[in-house]
CSV table of C-alpha atoms and ligand atoms in Angstrom, one decimal:
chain,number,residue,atom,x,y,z
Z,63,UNK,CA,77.0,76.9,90.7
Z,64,UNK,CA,73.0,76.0,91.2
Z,65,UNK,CA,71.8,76.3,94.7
Z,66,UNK,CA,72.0,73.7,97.2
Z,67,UNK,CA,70.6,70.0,96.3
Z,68,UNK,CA,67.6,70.0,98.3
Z,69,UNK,CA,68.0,66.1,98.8
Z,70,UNK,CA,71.5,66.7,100.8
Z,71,UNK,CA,68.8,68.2,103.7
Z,72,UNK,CA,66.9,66.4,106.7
Z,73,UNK,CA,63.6,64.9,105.6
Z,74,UNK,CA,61.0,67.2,107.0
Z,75,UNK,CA,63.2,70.0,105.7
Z,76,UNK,CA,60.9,72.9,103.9
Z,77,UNK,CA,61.9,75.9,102.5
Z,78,UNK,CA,59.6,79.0,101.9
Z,79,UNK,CA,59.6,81.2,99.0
Z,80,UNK,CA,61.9,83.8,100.6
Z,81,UNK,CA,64.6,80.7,100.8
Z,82,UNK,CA,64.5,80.5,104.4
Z,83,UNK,CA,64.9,77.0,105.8
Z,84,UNK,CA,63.1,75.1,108.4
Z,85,UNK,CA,64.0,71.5,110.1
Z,86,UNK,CA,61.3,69.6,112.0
Z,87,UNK,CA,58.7,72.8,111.7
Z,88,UNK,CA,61.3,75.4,113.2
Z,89,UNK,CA,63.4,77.8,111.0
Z,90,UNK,CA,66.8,77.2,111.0
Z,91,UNK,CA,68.0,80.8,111.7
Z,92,UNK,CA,65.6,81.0,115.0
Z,93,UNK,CA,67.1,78.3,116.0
Z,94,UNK,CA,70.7,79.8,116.2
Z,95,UNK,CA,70.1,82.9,117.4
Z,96,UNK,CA,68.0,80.4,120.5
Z,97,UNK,CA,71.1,77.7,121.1
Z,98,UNK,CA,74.0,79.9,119.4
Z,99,UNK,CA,76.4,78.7,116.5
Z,100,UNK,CA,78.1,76.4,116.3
Z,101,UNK,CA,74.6,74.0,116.2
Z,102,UNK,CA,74.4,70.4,115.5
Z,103,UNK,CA,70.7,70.7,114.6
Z,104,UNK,CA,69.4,67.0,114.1
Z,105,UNK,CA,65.9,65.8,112.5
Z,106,UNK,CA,64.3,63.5,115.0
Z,107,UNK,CA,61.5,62.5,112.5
Z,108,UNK,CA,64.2,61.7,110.1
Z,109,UNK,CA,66.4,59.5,112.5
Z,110,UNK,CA,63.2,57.4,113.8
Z,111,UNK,CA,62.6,56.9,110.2
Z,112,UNK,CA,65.8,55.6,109.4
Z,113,UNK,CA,66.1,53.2,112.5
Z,114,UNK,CA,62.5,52.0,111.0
Z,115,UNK,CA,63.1,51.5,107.5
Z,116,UNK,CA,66.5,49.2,108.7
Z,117,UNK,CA,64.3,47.5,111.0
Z,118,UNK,CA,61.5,47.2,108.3
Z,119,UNK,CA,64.7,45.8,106.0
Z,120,UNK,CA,66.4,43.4,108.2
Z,121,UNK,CA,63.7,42.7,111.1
Z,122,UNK,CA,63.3,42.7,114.4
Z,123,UNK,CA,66.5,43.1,116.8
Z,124,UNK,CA,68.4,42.5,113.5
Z,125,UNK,CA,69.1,45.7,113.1
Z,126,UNK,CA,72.4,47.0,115.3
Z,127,UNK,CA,72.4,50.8,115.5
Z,128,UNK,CA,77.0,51.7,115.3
Z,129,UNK,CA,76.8,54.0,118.0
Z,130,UNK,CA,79.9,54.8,117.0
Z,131,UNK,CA,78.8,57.3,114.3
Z,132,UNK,CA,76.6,59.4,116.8
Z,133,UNK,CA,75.9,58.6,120.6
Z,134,UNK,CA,73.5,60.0,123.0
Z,135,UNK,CA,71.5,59.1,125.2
Z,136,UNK,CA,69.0,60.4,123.3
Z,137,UNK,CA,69.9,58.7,120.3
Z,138,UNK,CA,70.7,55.8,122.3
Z,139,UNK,CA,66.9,56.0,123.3
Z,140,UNK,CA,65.5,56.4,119.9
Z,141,UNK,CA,67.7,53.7,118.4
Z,142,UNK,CA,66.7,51.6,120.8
Z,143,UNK,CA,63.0,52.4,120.4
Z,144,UNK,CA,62.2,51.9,116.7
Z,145,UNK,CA,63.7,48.7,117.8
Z,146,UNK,CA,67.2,48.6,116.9
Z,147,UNK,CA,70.1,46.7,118.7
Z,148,UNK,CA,73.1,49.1,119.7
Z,149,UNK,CA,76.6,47.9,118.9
Z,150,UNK,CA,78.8,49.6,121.1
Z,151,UNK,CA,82.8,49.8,120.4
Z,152,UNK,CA,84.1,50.7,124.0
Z,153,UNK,CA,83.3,50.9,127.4
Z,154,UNK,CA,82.9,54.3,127.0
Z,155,UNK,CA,80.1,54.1,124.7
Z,156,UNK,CA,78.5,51.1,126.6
Z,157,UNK,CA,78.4,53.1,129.7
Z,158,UNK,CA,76.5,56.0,127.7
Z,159,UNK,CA,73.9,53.6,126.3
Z,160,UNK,CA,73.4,52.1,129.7
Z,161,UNK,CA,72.7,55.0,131.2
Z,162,UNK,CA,70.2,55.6,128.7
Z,163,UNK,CA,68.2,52.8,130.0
Z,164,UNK,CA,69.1,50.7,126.6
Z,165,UNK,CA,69.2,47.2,128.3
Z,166,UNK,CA,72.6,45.2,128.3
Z,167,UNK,CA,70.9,42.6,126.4
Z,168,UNK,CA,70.4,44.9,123.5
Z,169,UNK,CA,74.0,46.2,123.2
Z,170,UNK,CA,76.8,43.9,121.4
Z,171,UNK,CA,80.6,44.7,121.9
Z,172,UNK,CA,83.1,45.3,119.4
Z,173,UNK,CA,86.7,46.8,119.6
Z,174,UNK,CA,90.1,45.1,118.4
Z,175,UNK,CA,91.4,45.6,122.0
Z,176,UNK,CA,89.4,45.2,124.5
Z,177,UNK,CA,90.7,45.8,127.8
Z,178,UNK,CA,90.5,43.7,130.5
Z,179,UNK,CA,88.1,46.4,132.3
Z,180,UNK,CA,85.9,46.9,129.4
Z,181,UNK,CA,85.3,42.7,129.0
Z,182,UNK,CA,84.9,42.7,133.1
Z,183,UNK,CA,82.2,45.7,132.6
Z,184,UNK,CA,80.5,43.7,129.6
Z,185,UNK,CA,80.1,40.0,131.4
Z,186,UNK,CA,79.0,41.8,134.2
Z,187,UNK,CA,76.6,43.4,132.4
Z,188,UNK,CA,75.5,40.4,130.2
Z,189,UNK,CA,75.8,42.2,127.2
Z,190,UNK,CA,74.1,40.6,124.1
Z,191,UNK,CA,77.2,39.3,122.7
Z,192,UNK,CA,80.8,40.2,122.2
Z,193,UNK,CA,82.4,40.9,119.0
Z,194,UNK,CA,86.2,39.1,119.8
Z,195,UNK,CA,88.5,40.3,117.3
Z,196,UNK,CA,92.1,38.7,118.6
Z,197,UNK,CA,93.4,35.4,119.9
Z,198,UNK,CA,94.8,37.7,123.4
Z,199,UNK,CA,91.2,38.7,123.8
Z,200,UNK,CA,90.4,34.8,123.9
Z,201,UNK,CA,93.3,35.2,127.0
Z,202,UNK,CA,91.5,37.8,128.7
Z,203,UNK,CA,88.2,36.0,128.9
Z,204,UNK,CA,89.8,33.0,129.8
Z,205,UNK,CA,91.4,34.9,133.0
Z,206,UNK,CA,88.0,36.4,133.5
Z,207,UNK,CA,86.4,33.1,133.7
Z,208,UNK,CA,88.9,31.9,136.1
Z,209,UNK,CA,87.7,35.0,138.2
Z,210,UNK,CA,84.2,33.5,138.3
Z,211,UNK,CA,82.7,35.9,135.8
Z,212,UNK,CA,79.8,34.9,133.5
Z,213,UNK,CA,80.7,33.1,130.7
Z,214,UNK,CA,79.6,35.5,127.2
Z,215,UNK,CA,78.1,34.3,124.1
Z,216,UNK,CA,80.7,35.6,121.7
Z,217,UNK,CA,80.5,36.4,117.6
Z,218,UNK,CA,84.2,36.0,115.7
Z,219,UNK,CA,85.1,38.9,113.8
Z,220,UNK,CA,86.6,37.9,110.8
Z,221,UNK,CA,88.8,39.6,108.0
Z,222,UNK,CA,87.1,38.2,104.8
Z,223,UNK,CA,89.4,39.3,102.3
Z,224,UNK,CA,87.1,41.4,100.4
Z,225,UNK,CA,88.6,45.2,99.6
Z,226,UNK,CA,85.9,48.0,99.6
Z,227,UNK,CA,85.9,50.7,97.7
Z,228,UNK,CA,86.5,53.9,100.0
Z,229,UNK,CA,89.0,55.7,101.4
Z,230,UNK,CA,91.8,53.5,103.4
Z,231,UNK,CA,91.5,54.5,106.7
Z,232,UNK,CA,88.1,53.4,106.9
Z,233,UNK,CA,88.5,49.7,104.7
Z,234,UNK,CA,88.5,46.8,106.8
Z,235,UNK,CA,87.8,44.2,104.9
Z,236,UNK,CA,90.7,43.2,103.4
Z,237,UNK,CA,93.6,41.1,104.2
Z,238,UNK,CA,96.1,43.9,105.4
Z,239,UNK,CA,93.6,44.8,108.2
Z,240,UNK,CA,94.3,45.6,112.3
Z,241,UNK,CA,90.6,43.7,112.5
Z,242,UNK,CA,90.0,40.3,112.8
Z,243,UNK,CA,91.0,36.9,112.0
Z,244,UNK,CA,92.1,36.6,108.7
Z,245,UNK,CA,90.2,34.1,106.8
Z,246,UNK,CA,92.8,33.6,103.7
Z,247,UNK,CA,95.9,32.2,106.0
Z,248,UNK,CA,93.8,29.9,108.3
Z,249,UNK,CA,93.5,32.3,111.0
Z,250,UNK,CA,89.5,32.0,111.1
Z,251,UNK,CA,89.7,28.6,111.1
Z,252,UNK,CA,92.0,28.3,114.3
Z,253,UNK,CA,90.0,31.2,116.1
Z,254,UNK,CA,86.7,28.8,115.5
Z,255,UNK,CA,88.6,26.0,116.9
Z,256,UNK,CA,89.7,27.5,119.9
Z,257,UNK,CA,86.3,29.7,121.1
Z,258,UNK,CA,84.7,25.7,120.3
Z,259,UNK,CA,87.1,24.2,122.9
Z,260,UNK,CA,87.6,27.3,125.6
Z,261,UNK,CA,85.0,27.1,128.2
Z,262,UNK,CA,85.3,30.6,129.0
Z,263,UNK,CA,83.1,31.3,125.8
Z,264,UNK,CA,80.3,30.7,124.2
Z,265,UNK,CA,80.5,30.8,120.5
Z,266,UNK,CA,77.2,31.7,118.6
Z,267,UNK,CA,78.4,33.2,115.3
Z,268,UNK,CA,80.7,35.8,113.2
Z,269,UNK,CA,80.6,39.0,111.9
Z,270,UNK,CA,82.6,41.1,109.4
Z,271,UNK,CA,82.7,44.6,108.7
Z,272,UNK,CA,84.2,46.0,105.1
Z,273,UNK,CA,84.7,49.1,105.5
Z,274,UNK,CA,82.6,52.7,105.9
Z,275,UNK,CA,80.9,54.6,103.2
Z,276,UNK,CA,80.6,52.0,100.6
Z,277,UNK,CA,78.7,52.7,97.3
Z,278,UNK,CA,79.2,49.6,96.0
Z,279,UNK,CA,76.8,47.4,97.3
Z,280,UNK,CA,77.8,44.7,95.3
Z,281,UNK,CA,81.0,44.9,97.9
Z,282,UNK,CA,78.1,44.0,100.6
Z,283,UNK,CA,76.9,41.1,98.4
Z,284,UNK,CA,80.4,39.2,97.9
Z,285,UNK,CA,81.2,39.7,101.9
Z,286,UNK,CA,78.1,38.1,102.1
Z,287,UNK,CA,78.7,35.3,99.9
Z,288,UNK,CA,82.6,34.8,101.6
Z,289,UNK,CA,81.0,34.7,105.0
Z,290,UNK,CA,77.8,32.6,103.8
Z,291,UNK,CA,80.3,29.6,102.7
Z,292,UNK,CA,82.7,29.9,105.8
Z,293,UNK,CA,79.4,30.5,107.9
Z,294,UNK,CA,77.3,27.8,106.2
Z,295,UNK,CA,79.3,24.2,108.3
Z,296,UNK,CA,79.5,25.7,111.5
Z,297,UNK,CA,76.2,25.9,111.8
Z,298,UNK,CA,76.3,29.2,113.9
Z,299,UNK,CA,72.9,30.6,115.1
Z,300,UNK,CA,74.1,34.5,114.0
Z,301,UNK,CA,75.8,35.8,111.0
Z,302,UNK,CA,76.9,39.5,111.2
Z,303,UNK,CA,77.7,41.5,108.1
Z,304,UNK,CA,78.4,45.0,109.9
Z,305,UNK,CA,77.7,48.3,108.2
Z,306,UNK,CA,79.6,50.7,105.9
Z,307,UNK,CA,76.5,52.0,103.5
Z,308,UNK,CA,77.3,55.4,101.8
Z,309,UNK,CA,75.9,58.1,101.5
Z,310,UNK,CA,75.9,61.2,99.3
Z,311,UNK,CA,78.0,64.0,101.0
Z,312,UNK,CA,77.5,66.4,97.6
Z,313,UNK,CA,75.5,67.1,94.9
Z,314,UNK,CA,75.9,64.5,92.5
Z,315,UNK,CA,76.7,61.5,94.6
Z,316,UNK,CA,74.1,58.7,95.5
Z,317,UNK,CA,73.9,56.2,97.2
Z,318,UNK,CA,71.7,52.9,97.7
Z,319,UNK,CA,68.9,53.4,100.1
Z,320,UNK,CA,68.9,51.1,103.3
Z,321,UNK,CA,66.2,49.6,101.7
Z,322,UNK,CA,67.7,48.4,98.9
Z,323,UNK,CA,70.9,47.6,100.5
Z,324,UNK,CA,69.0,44.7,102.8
Z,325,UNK,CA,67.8,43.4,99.2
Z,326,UNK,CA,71.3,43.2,98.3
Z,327,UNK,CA,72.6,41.8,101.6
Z,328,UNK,CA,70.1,39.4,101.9
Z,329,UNK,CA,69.0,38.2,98.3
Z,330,UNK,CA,73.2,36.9,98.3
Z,331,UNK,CA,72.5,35.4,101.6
Z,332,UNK,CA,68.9,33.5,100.3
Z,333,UNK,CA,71.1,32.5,97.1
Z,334,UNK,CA,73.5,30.3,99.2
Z,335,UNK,CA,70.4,29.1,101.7
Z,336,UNK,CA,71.9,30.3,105.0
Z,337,UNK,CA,70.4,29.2,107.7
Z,338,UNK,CA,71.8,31.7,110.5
Z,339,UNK,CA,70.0,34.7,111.9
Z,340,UNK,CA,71.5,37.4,109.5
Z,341,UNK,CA,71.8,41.1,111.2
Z,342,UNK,CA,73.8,44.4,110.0
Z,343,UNK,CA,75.5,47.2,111.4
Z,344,UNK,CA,74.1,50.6,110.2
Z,345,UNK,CA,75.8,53.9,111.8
Z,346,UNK,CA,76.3,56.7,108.9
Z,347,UNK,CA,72.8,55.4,106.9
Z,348,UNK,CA,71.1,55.9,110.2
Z,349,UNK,CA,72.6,59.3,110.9
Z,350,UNK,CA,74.8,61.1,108.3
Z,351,UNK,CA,71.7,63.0,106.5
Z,352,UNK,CA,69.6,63.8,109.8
Z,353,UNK,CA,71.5,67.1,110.7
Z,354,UNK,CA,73.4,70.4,109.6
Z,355,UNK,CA,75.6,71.6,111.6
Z,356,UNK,CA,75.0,75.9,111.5
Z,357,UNK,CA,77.8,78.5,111.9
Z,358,UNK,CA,78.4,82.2,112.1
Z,359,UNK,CA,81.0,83.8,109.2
Z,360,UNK,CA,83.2,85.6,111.4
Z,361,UNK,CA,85.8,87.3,109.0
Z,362,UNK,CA,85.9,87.2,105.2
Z,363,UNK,CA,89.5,87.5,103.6
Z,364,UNK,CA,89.8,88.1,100.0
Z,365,UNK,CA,93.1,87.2,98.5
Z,366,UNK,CA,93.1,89.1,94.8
Z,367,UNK,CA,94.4,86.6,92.6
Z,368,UNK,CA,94.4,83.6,95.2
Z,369,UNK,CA,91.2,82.8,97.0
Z,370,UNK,CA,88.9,84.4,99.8
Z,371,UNK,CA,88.9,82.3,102.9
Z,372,UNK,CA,85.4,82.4,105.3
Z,373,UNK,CA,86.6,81.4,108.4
Z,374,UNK,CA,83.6,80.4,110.8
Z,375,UNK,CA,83.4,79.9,114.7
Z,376,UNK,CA,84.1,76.5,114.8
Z,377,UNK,CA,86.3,73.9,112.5
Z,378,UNK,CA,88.0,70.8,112.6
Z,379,UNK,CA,87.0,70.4,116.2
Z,380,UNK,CA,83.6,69.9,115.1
Z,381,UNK,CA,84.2,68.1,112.0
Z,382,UNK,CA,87.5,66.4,111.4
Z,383,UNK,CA,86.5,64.5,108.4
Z,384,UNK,CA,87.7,66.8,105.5
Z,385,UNK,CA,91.3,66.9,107.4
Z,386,UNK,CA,90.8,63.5,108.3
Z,387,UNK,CA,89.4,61.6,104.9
Z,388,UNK,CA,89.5,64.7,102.4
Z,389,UNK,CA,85.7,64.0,102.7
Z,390,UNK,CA,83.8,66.9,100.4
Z,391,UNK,CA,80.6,68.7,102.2
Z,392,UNK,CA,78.9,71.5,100.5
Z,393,UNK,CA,77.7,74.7,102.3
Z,394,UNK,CA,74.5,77.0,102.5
Z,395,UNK,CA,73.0,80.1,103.9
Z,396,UNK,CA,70.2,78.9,106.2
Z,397,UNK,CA,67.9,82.0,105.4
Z,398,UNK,CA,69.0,82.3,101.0
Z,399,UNK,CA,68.8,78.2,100.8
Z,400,UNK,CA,67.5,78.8,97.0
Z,401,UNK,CA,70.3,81.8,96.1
Z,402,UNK,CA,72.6,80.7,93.3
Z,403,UNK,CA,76.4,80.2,94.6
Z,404,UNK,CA,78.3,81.6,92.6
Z,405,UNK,CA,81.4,82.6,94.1
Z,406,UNK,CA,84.3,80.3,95.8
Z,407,UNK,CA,85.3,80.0,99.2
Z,408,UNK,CA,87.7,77.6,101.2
Z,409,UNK,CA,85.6,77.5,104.2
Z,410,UNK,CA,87.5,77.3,107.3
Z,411,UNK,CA,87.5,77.6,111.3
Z,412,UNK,CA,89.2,79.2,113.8
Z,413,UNK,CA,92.2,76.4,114.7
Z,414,UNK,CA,95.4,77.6,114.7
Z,415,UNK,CA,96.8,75.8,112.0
Z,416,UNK,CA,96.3,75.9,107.8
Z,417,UNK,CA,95.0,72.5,108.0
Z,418,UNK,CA,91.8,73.7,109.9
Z,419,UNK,CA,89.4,73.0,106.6
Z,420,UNK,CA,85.9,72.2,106.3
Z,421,UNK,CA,85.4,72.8,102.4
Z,422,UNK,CA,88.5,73.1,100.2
Z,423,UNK,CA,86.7,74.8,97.6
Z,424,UNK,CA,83.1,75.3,98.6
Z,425,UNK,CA,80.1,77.0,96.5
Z,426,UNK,CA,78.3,80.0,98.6
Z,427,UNK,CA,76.3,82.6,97.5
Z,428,UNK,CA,78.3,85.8,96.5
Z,429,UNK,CA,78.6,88.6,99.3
Z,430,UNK,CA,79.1,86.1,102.5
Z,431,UNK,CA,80.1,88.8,105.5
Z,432,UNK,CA,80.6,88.4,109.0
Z,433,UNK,CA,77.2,87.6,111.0
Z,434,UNK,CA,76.3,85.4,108.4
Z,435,UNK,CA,75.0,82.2,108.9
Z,436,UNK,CA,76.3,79.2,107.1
Z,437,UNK,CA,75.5,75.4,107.3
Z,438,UNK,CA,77.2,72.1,106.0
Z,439,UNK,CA,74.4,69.5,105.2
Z,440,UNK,CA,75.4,65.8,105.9
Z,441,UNK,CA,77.1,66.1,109.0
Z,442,UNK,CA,75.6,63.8,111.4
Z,443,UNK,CA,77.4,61.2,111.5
Z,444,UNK,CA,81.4,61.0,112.7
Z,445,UNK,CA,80.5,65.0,113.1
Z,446,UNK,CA,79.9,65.1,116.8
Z,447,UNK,CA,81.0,61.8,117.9
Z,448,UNK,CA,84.7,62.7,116.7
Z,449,UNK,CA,84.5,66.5,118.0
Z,450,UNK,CA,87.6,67.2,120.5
Z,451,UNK,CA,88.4,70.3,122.7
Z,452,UNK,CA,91.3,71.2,119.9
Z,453,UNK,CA,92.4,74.7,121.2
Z,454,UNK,CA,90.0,74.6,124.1
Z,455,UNK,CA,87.1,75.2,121.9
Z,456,UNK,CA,84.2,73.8,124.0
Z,457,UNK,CA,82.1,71.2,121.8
Z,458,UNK,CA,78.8,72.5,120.5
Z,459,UNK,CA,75.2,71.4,121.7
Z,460,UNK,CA,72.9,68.9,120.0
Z,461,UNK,CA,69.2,69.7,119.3
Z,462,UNK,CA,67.0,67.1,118.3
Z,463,UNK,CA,64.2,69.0,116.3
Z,464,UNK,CA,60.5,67.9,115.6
Z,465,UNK,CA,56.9,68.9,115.0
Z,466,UNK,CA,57.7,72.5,115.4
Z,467,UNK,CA,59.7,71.9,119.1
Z,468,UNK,CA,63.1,71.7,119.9
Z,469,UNK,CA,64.8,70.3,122.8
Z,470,UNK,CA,68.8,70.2,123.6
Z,471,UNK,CA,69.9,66.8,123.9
Z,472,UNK,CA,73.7,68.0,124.5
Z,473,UNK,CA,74.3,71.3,126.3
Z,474,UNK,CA,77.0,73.7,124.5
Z,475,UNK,CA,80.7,72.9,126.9
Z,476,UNK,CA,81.7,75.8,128.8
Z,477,UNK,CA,85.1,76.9,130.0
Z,478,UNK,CA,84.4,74.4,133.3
Z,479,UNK,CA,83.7,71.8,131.6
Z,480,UNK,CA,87.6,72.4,129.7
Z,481,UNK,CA,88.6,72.1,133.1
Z,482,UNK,CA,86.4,69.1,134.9
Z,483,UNK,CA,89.3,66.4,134.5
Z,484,UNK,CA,92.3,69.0,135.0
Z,485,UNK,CA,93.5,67.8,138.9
Z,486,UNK,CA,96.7,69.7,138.5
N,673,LIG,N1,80.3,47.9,112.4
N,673,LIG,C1,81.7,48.0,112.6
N,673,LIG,C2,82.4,46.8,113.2
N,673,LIG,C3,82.4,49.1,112.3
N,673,LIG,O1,83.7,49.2,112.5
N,673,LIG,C4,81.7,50.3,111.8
N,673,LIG,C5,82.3,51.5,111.5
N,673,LIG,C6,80.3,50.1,111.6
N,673,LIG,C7,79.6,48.9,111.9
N,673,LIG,C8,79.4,51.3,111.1
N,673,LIG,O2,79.8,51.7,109.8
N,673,LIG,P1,78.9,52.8,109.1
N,673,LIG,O3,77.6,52.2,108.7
N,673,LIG,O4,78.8,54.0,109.9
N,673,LIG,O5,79.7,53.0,107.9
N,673,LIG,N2,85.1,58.0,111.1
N,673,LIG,C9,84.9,57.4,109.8
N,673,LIG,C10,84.1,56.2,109.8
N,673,LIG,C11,84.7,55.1,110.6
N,673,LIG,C12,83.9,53.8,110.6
N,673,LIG,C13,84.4,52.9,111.6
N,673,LIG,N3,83.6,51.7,111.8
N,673,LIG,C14,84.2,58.5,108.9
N,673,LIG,O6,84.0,59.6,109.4
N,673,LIG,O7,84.0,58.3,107.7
């Protein structure tokens, strides 16, 4: 197997001639042995350049950052800075942008079931607008109206009946869908009715969301076209086509570019002359490539006849996605970047259970031993923002790299932090 594809890596990634790699001007080993493993180690000059390049695709403020995929307030920050909205899917994740300083006007509100606490928090912040996905969402505003509260300017998510190609736990655009009002049985249709007549809302447009880490961007196009002709004799002011663009985990896979998936996006649009403001929901395009996450090999067992199993000091905990999704990463030695891998490793961590996986059959450079270190490109998006406390491991730091500095944007958990909601 050839060494690692060089375009998996952050863009101000540089390797030297002895193979060692560097993110952001800093060697990748020096920063381990500074923060410890594991390291979510995260290309600042990439991230701003991604924000910019959606930004520079769909324009100004019509570019919503999913926080969903990787939240901060850091990122929130940056996001917010290369002048991106942030779409928020929780009070949880509102509350963390706010207290960035992101301003409620630049944060829209998604979930299918919003609480009644989480729409209170949102009108009383004024958020931008909320995404209502249900008919007893309608209800709660309604009561909240009653209570005096603002009334919000609200977008109707609906299910277009488009099916995405990816994996089923994360397509959402199709008819058998928890999301939305469905816009083959009439369900749309009544939803628009009802946000027209309530006075507890203000309806300004719709939105639909197909599903994450689409390649198919023609996908994007025929959502587009569905929600341009339902759109087109409302006469709403926005149209919102969430996100979902792929991108290439491993060597071999590739995706569209942001770039090029705004032509697509909004070349169907301009076919069908729509007249609303059009905006998108990037979260994994923004993120997914930015950062590595870097481990230590803590034992190596060879099975003759079987497989050898690298276990590492960290896991599903820190990425669930290969459990999750059967998602495919590849792995590297930070220091031998260029080495050939030739030998085969199931890559795991240090869970208690078989399921713990983060490559099933991964590529690494022959003679792997403990006090190695070993990295998974492509892991900054759903990486951290889906970490959990599995086994009390405490969540690793963050560490936003650039122009030869580093600075932790998370600290790494310790044991107190296992124990600051424990009351018992
Ligand atoms: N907008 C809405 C309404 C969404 O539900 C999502 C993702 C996005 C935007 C952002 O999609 P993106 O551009 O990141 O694909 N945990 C899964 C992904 C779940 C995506 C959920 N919604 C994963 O690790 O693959």
């Amino acid at each position: 197997m050839p060494s690692l594809p060089l375009h998996l890596l952050p863009d101000t990634a540089t390797v030297d001639d002895r193979g060692a790699l560097s993110i952001g001007g800093i060697a990748v080993a020096e920063l381990a042995a500074a923060h410890g493993t594991p390291l979510f180690v995260y290309d600042e000059t990439h991230l701003r350049r991604r924000c910019r390049e959606a930004v520079d695709a769909f324009g100004h403020q019509q570019a919503v950052y999913a926080t969903k995929a990787f939240l901060c307030r850091a990122m929130a920050r940056l996001a917010y800075e290369e002048g991106m909205l942030l779409d928020v899917a929780s009070g949880g994740e509102m509350h963390v942008a706010l207290s960035a300083g992101v301003p409620a006007d630049a944060l829209t509100l998604h979930g299918n079931n919003k609480s009644l606490d989480e729409l209170r928090y949102a009108l009383t912040e004024q958020v931008r607008y909320l995404v209502v996905d249900c008919d007893e969402e309608l209800d709660r505003l309604e009561l909240l109206h009653a209570e005096g509260l603002p009334v919000p300017r609200v977008v109707l998510r609906i299910t277009p009946g488009v099916h995405a190609h990816t994996h089923e736990y994360i397509a959402t655009g199709q008819d058998d869908s928890k999301f939305g009002f469905n816009l083959g049985n009439g369900a749309a249709h009544r939803a628009v009715d009802r946000a027209r007549r309530s006075p507890a809302v203000e309806l300004v447009g719709v939105h639909c969301h197909i599903g994450s880490n689409v390649f198919a961007v023609d996908s994007f196009a025929r959502a587009a076209e569905v929600m341009a002709r339902f759109a087109a004799p409302l006469g709403l002011p926005e149209l919102v086509l969430g996100g979902g663009l792929g991108v290439p985990y491993v060597g071999g896979e590739e995706s569209s570019t942001i770039t090029e998936w705004g032509r697509v996006v909004l070349g169907a649009c301009e076919a069908l002359d729509v007249q609303s403001r059009i905006s998108v929901e990037p979260g994994r395009s923004i993120v997914a490539s930015s950062a590595i996450t870097v481990y230590t090999v803590g034992a190596v067992k060879e099975i003759p006849g079987v497989r050898t199993y690298v276990s590492v000091d960290g896991g599903m905990s820190d990425n669930p996605r290969p459990v999750l999704y059967g998602s495919g990463y590849e792995a590297f030695v930070p220091d031998r970047v260029l080495d050939p891998r030739e030998a085969r490793a199931r890559l795991v961590g240090k869970h208690c259970e078989s399921g713990d996986v983060l490559i099933f059959d991964a590529a690494v450079p022959a003679g792997l031993a403990a006090g190695d270190l070993i990295a998974t490109p492509v892991t900054g998006a759903y990486g951290h923002s889906m970490a959990s406390n599995y086994n009390k491991l405490t969540r690793p730091p963050v560490v936003f790299v650039r122009d030869g500095g580093a600075r932790v944007v998370v600290r790494r958990e310790n044991f107190d932090d296992l124990l600051r909601c424990d009351v018992g």
